[in-house]
Coordinates of C-alpha atoms and ligand atoms in Angstrom, one line a residue:
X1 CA -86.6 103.8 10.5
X2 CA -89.4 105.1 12.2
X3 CA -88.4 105.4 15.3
X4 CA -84.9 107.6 13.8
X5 CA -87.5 109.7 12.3
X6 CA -89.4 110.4 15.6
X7 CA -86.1 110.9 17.8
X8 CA -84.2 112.7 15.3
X9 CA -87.0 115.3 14.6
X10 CA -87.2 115.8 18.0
X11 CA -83.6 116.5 18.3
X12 CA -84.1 119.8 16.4
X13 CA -87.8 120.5 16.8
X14 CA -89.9 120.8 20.0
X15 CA -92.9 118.7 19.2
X16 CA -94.5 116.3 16.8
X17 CA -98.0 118.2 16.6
X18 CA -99.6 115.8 14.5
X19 CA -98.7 111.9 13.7
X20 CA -100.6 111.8 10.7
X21 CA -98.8 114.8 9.7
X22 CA -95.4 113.3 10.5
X23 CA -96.4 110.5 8.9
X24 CA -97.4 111.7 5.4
X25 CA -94.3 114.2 5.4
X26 CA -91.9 111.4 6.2
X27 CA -93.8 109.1 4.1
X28 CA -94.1 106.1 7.0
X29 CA -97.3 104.5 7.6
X30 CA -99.2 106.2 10.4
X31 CA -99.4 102.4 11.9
X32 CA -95.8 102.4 12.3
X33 CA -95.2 105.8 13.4
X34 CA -97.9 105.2 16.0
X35 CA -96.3 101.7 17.0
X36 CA -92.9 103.1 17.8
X37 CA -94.2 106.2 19.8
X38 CA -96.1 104.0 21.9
X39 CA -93.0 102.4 22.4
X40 CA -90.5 105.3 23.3
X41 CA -93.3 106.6 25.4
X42 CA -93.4 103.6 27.5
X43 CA -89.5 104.3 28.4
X44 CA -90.5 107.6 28.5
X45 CA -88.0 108.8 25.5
X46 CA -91.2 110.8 24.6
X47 CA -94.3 112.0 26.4
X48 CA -97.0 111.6 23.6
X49 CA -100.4 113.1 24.3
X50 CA -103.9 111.7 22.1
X51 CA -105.0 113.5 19.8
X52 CA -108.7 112.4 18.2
X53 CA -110.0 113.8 14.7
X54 CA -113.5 113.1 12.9
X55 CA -113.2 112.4 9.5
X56 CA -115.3 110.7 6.9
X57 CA -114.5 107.4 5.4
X58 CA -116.7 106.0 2.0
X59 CA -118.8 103.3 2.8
X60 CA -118.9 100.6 0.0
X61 CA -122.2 102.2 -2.0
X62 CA -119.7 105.2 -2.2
X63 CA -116.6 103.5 -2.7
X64 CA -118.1 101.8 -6.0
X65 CA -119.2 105.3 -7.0
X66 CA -115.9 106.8 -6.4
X67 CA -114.5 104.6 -9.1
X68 CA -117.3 104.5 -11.5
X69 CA -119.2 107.7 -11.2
X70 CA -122.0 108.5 -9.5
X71 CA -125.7 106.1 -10.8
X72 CA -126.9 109.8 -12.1
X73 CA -124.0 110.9 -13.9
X74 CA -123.8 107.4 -15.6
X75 CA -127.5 107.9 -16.1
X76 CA -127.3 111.3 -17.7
X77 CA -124.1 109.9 -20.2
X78 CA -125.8 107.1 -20.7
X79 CA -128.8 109.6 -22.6
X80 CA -127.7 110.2 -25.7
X81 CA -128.7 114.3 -27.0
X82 CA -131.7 112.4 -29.1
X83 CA -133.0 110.6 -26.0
X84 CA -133.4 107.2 -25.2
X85 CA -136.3 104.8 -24.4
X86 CA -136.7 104.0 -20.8
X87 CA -136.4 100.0 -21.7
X88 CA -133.3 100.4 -23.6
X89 CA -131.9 102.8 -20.6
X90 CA -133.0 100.6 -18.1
X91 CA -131.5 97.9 -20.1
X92 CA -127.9 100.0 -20.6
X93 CA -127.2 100.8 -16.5
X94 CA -129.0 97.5 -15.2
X95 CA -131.7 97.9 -12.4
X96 CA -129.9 99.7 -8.6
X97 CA -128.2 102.1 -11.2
X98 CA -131.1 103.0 -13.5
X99 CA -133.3 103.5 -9.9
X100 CA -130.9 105.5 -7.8
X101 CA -129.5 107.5 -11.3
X102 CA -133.1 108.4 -12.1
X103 CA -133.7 109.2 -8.7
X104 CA -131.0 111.6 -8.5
X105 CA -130.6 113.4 -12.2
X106 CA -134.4 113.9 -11.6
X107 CA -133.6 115.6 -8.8
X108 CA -130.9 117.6 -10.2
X109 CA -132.8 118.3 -13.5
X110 CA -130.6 117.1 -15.6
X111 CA -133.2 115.0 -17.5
X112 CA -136.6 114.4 -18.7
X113 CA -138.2 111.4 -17.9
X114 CA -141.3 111.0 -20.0
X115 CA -143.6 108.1 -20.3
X116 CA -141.2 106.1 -22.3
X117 CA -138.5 108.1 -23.4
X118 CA -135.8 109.9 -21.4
X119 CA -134.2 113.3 -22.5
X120 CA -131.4 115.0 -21.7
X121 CA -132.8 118.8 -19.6
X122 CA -128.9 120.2 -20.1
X123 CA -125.9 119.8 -22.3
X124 CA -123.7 119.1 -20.0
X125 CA -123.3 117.9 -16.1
X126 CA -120.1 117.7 -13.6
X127 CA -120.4 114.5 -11.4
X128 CA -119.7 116.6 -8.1
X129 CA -120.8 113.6 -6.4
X130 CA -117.6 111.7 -7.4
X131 CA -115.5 114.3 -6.7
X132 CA -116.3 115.3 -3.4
X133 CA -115.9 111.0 -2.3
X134 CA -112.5 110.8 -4.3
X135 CA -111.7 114.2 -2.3
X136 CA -112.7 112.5 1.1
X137 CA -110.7 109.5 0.6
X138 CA -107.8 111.3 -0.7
X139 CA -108.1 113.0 3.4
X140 CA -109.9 116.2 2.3
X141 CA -113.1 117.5 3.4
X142 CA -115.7 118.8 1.1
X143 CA -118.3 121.6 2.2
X144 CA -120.9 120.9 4.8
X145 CA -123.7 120.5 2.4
X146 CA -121.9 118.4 0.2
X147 CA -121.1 116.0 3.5
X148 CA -124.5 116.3 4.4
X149 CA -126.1 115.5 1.1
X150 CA -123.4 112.5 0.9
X151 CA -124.4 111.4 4.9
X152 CA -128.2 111.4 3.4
X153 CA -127.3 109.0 0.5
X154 CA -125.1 107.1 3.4
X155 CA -122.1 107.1 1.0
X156 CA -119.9 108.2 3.9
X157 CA -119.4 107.4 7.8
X158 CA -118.2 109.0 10.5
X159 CA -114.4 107.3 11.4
X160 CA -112.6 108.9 14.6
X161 CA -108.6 109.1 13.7
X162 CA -106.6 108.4 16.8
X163 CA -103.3 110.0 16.3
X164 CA -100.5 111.7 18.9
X165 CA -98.7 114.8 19.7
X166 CA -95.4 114.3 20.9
X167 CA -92.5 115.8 22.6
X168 CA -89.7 114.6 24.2
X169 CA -89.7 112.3 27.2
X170 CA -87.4 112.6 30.6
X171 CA -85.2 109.3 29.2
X172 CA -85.1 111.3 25.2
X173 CA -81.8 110.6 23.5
X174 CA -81.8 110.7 19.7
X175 CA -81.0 107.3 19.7
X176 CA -82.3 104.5 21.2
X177 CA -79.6 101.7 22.9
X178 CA -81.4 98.9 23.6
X179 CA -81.6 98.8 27.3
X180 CA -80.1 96.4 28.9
X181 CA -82.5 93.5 30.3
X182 CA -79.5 91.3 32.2
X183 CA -76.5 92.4 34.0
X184 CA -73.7 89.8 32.5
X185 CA -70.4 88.7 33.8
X186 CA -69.0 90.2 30.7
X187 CA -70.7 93.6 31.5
X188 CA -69.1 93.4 35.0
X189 CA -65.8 92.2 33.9
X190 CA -65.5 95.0 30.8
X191 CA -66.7 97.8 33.6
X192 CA -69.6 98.5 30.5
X193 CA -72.4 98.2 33.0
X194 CA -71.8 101.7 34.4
X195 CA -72.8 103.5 31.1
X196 CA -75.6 100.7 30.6
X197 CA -79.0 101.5 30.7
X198 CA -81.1 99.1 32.0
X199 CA -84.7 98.0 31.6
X200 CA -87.1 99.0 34.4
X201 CA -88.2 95.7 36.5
X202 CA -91.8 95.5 35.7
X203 CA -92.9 93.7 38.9
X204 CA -96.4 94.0 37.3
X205 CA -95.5 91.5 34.3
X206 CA -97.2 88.6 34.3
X207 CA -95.0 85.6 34.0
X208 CA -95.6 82.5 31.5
X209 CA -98.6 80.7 32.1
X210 CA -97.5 77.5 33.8
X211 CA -99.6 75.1 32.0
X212 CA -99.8 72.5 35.0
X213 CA -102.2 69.4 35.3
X214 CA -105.6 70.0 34.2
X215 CA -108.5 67.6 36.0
X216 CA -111.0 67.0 33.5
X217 CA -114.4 68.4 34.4
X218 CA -116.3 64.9 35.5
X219 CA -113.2 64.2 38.1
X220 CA -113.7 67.6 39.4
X221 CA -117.3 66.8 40.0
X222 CA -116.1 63.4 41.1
X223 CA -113.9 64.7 43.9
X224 CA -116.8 66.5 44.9
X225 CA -119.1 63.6 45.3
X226 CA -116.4 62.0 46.6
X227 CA -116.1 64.2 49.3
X228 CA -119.9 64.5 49.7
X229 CA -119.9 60.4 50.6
X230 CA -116.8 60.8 52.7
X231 CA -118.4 63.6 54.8
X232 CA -121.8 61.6 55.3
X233 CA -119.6 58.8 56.4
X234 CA -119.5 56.6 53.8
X235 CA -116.7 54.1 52.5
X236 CA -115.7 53.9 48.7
X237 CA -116.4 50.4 47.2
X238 CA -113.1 48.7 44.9
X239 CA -115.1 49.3 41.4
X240 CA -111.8 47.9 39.2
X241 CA -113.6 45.8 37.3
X242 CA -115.2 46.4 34.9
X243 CA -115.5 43.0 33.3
X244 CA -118.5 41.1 35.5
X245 CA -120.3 37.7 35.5
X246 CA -124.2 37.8 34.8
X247 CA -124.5 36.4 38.3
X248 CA -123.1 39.6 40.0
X249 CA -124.4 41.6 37.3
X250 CA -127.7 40.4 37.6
X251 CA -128.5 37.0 39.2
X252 CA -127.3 38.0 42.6
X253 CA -129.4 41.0 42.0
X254 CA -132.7 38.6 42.0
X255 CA -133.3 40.2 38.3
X256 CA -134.5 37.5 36.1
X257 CA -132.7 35.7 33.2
X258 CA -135.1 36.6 30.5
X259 CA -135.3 40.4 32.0
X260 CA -135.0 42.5 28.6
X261 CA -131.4 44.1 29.7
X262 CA -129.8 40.9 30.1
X263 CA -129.9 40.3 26.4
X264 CA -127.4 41.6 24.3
X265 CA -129.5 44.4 22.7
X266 CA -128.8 46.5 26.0
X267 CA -125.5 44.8 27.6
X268 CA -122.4 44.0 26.0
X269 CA -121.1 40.0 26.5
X270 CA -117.8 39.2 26.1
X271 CA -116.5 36.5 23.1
X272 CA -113.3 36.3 25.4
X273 CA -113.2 35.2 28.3
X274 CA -117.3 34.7 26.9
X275 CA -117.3 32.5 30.9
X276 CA -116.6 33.2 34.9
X277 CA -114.4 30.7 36.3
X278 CA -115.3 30.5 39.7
X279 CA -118.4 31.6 41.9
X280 CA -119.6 30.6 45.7
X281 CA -121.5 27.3 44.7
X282 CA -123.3 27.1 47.9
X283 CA -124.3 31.0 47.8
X284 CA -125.1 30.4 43.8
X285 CA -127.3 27.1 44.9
X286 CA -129.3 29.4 47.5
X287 CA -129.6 32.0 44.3
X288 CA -131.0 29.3 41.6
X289 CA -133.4 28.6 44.7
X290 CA -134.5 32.1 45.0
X291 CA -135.4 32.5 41.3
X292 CA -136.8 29.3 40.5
X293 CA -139.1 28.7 44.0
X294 CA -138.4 31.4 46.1
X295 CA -138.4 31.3 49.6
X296 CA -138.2 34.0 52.5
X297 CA -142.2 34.5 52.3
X298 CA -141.2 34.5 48.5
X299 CA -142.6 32.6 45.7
X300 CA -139.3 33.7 43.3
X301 CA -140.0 33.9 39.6
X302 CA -140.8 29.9 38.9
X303 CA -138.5 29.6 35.6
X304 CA -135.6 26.9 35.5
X305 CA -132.6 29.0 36.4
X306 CA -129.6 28.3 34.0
X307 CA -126.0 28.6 35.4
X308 CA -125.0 28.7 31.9
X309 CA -126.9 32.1 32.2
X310 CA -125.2 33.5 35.2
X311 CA -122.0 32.0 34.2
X312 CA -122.1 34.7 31.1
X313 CA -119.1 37.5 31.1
X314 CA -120.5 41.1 30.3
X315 CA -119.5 44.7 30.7
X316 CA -121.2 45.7 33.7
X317 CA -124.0 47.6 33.5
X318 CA -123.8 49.2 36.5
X319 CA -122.0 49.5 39.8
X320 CA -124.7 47.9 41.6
X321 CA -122.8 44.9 40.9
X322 CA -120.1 46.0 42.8
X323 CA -122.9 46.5 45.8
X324 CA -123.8 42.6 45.6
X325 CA -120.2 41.3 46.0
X326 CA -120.2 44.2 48.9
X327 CA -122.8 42.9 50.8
X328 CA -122.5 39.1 50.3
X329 CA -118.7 39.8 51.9
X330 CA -120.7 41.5 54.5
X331 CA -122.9 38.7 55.2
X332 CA -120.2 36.2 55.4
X333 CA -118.9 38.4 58.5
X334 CA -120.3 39.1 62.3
X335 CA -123.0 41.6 61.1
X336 CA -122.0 45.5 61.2
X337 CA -123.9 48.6 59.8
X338 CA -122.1 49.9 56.5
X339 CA -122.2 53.1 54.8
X340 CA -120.8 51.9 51.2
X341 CA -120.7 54.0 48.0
X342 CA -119.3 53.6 44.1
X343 CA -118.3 56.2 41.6
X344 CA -117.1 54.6 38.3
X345 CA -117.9 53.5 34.5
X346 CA -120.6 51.4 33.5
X347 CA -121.6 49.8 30.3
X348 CA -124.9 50.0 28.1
X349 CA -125.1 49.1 24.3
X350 CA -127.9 52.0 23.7
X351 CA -127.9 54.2 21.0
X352 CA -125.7 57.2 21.6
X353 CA -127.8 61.0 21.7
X354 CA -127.3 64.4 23.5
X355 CA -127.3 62.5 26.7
X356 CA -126.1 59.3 26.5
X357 CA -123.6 57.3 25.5
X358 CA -122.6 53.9 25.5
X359 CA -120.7 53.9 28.9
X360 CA -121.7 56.5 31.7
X361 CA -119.9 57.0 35.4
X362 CA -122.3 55.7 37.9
X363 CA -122.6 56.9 42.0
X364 CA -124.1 54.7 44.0
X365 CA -124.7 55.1 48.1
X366 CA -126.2 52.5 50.2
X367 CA -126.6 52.2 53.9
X368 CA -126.9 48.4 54.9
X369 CA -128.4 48.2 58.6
X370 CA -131.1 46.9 60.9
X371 CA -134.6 48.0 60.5
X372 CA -134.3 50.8 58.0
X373 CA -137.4 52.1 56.7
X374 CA -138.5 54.1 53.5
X375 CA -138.4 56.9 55.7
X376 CA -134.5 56.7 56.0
X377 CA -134.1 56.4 52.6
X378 CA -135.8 59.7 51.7
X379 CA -133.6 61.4 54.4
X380 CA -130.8 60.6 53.4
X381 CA -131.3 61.1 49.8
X382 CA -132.6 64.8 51.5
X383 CA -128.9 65.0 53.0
X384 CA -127.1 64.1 50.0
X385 CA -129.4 66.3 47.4
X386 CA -128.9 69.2 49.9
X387 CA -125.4 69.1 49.8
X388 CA -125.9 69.1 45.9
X389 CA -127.8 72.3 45.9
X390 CA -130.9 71.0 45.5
X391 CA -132.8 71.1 49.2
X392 CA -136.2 70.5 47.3
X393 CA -136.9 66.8 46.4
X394 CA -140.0 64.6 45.0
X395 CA -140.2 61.0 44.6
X396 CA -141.8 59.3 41.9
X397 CA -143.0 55.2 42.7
X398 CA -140.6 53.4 40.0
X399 CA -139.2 49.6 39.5
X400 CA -136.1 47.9 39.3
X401 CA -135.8 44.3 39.5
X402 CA -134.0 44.2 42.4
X403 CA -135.1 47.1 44.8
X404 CA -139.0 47.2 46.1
X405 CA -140.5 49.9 46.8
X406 CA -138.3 51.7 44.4
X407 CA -138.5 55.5 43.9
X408 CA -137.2 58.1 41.0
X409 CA -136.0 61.6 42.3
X410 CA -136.8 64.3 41.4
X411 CA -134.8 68.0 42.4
X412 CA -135.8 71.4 41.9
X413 CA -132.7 73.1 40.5
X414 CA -132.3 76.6 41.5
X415 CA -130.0 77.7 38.1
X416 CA -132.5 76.1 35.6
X417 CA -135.3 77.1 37.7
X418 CA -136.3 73.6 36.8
X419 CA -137.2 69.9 38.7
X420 CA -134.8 67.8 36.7
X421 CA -134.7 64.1 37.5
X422 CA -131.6 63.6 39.3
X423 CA -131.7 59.5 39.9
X424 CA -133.2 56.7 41.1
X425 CA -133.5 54.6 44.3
X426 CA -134.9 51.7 46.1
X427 CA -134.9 49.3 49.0
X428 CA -132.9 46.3 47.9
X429 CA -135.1 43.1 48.0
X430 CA -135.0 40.5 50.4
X431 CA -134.6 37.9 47.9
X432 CA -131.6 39.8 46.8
X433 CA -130.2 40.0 50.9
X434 CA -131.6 36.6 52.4
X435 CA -129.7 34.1 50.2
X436 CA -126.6 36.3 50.8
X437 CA -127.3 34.9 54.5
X438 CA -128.0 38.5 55.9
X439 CA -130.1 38.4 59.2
X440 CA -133.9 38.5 58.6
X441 CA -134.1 42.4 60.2
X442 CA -131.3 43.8 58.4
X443 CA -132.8 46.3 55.2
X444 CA -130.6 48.3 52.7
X445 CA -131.6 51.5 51.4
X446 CA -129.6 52.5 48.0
X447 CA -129.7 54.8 45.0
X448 CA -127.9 55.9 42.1
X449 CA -127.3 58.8 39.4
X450 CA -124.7 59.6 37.0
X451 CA -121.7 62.0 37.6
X452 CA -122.3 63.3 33.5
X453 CA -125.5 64.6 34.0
X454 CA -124.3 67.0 36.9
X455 CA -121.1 67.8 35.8
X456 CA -123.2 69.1 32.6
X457 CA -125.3 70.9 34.1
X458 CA -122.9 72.3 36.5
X459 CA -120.7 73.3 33.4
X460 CA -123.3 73.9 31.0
X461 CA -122.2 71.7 28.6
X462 CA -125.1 71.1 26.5
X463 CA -123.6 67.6 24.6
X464 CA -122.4 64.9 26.5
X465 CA -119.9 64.5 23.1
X466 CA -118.3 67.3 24.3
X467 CA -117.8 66.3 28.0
X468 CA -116.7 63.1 26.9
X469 CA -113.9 61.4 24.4
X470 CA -112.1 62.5 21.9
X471 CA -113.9 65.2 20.6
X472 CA -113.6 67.4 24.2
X473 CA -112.4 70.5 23.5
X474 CA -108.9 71.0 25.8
X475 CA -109.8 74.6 26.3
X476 CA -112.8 74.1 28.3
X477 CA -110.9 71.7 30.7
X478 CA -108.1 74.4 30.6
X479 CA -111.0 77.3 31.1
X480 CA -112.9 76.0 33.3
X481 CA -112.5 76.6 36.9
X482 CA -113.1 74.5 40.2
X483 CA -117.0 74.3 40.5
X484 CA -118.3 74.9 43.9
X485 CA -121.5 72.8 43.8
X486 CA -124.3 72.9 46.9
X487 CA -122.2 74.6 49.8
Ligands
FB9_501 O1 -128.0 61.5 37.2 C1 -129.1 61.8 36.9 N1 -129.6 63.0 36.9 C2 -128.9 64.1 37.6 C3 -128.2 63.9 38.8 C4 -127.6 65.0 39.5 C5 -127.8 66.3 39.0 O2 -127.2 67.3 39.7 C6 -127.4 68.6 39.5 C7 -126.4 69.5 39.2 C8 -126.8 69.5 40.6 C9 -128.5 66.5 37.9 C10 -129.1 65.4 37.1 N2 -130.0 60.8 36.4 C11 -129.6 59.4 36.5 C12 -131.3 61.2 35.9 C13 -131.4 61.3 34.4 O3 -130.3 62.0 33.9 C14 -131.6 59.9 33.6 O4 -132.2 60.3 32.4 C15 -130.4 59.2 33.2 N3 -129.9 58.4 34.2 C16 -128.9 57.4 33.9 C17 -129.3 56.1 33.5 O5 -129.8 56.2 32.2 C18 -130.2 55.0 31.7 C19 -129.0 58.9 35.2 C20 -128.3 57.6 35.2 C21 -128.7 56.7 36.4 C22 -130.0 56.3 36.6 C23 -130.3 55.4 37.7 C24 -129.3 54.9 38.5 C25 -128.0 55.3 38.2 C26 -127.7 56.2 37.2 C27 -129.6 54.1 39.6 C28 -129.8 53.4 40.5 C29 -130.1 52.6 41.7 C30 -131.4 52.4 42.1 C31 -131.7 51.7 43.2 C32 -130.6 51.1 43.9 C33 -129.3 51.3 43.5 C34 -129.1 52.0 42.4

């Protein structure tokens, strides 16, 4: 309908000076009017030109007093000829009326206000205020003072009107045929196409979004580490399991049987199957030795080691599991230097919080050779950290059952302008190696941090909840691009 009205006015009339005009007079909405000429002006049935006006549009103080009167006119009708007490007046227009009504019919001496009584000064007052706000929204605009006096009591603001002038276009017709958007075999066969018009191409158009495959953040960040461990050499470790006996888990690990994480308050044991099946007897004999008498320059832990214990089935608590069964299959081999490393999910019953959760993705590196020294370790935790971003690192003496000396590390993170902890390391011990039947001179240097912590830092994801489960929102996975972490 609209779109007749514009074409067919143009038929017999030059131009369209004003929409709003056009809009009134043909009693359309301006919103529709507007609509269609932006639409025959982007086929170019019309050239429309802006046009920008200032007008004045009632904010809600004046809205109210458009309907009900102005607070001083309902002041001054609300004095009766004999006057009225200020508590009963007060009382009659409640208290942002009485204030602002005083305020103004003072001004405008239309009454007395006396110590307790109020009294009418004149007979008789026009609410000019009203009018001139039902006049603006009605389109009209009152005198200069009277806008100015309204601007002052900020019952009006400024509202620029968009409208368009419009004449006709290089493709006008009075009427619109839809233009063709597909050339048919019907088209061809009924010879119609020559008198079709047909859309313009617009090579510009952006086509559907393909939603492809998304990677969730953490196995972006994985890839990355992945990639990191690759580059430095390093082989991935098989980490499909994440069911584990205590003995791998722990045991093999020379950490003791009564350590606090081996009892169910930080590890989860399984009802079913609640026992490993098999394990090497004569490497499991050397390991009983190890913890109850040492050996190796060792005097072990002197407790009576229970295979009961070790023969326990858990979640595993972290890949370094994975790193004993590694290196006791490297032991039972001519010896070779090995660059191993682990990325995958490990379990710990602790109570869930912004950062943690009950299972977490751990990386673990080690390098398993002859003679390596502390030294080695710190270089190539420098390596790794670099090619993380963070070139500045600090080490902190720590403990872990099974590595001695044993070191937390600390990066300074450029973005956070920050040193965040970013994991923890060690030299595994040699009554963790020996018993394995590794030679006497052969040392490995390991350490490990999660992929959630950098993947939320690197995303800015403040909740581990919303990395992680059902809660993630798909749009940030969707949203977020490839993150180019350290080079
Ligand atoms: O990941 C951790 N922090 C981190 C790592 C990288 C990073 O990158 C920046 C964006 C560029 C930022 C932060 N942490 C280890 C440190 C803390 O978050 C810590 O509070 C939580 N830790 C987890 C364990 O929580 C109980 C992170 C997890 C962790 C800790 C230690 C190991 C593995 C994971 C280990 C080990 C180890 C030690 C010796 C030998 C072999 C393995």
């Amino acid at each position: 309908m609209a779109e007749e009205a514009v074409l067919g006015f143009l038929e017999k009339n030059e131009e369209i000076k004003d929409s709003g005009e056009f809009a009134v007079e043909k009693g359309i909405s301006h919103e529709e009017i507007v609509n269609v000429i932006k639409s025959l002006n982007g086929f170019r049935f019309v050239d429309a030109q802006d046009i920008k006006k200032e007008r004045w549009q009632l904010t809600a103080e004046g809205k109210t007093y458009a309907a009900n009167g102005s607070p001083e006119f309902q002041l001054f009708m609300a004095v009766p000829p004999e006057g009225i007490s200020r508590v009963e007046l007060q009382k009659k227009l409640g208290d942002p009326g009485f204030k602002i009504g005083c305020q103004q019919a003072i001004k405008n001496k239309w009454v007395e206000m006396g110590k307790s009584q109020v009294s009418r000064k004149v007979a008789h007052v026009d609410d000019s205020v009203k009018d001139m706000l039902v006049k603006i929204n009605n389109g009209e605009a009152p005198n200069q003072e009277g806008i100015d006096a309204l601007k002052r009591r900020k019952l009006i603001s400024p509202q620029v009107w968009k409208g368009y002038s419009v004449k006709k276009g290089p493709n006008y017709a009075p009427k619109r045929r839809k233009p063709a958007t597909d050339l048919t075999r019907e088209n061809l066969q009924s010879g119609e196409w020559k008198d079709l018009q047909f859309k313009e191409y617009n090579f510009l158009a952006k086509g559907f979004p393909i939603e492809g495959g998304y990677l969730h953040p953490l196995l972006k960040v994985r890839r990355q580490m992945q990639m990191i461990f690759l580059q430095m050499g390093f082989e991935e470790m098989p980490t499909n399991n994440y069911v584990e006996s205590s003995f791998w888990n722990f045991d093999a690990l020379f950490q003791p049987q009564q350590h606090p994480a081996r009892d169910s308050h930080d590890t989860f044991f399984l009802k079913e199957p609640s026992t490993t099946k098999t394990l090497p007897e004569d490497y499991v004999e050397r390991v009983k030795q190890i913890h109850e008498s040492g050996g190796h320059g060792s005097r072990g832990y002197g407790y009576d080691w229970k295979r009961e214990e070790a023969n326990k089935n858990l979640l595993r608590t972290h890949t370094t599991a994975v790193s004993s069964r590694m290196l006791y299959a490297l032991a039972k081999k001519p010896f070779e230097a090995k660059r191993y490393y682990s990325i995958d999910r490990v379990f710990r019953n602790e109570a869930v919080d912004r950062t943690h959760l009950a299972e977490f993705h751990q990386i673990e590196g080690l390098i398993c050779d002859r003679g390596l020294s502390l030294g080695d370790l710190q270089g190539v935790l420098h390596d790794f950290f670099s090619r993380l971003g963070m070139s500045k690192l600090r080490f902190k003496p720590a403990y872990n059952p099974y590595t001695e000396p044993s070191m937390e590390i600390f990066g300074y993170h450029e973005g956070l302008k920050k040193w965040v902890e970013v994991g923890n390391s060690g030299m595994f011990r040699p009554e963790m190696l020996l018993p394995m039947g590794l030679p006497e001179d052969v040392t490995v240097i390991a350490w490990g941090l999660s992929l959630e912590r950098p993947t939320m830092i690197l995303y800015g994801i403040d909740n581990i909840r919303d990395l992680f489960g059902h809660k993630v929102d798909l749009g940030l996975i969707k949203s977020n691009p490839i993150c180019r972490i350290g080079l």
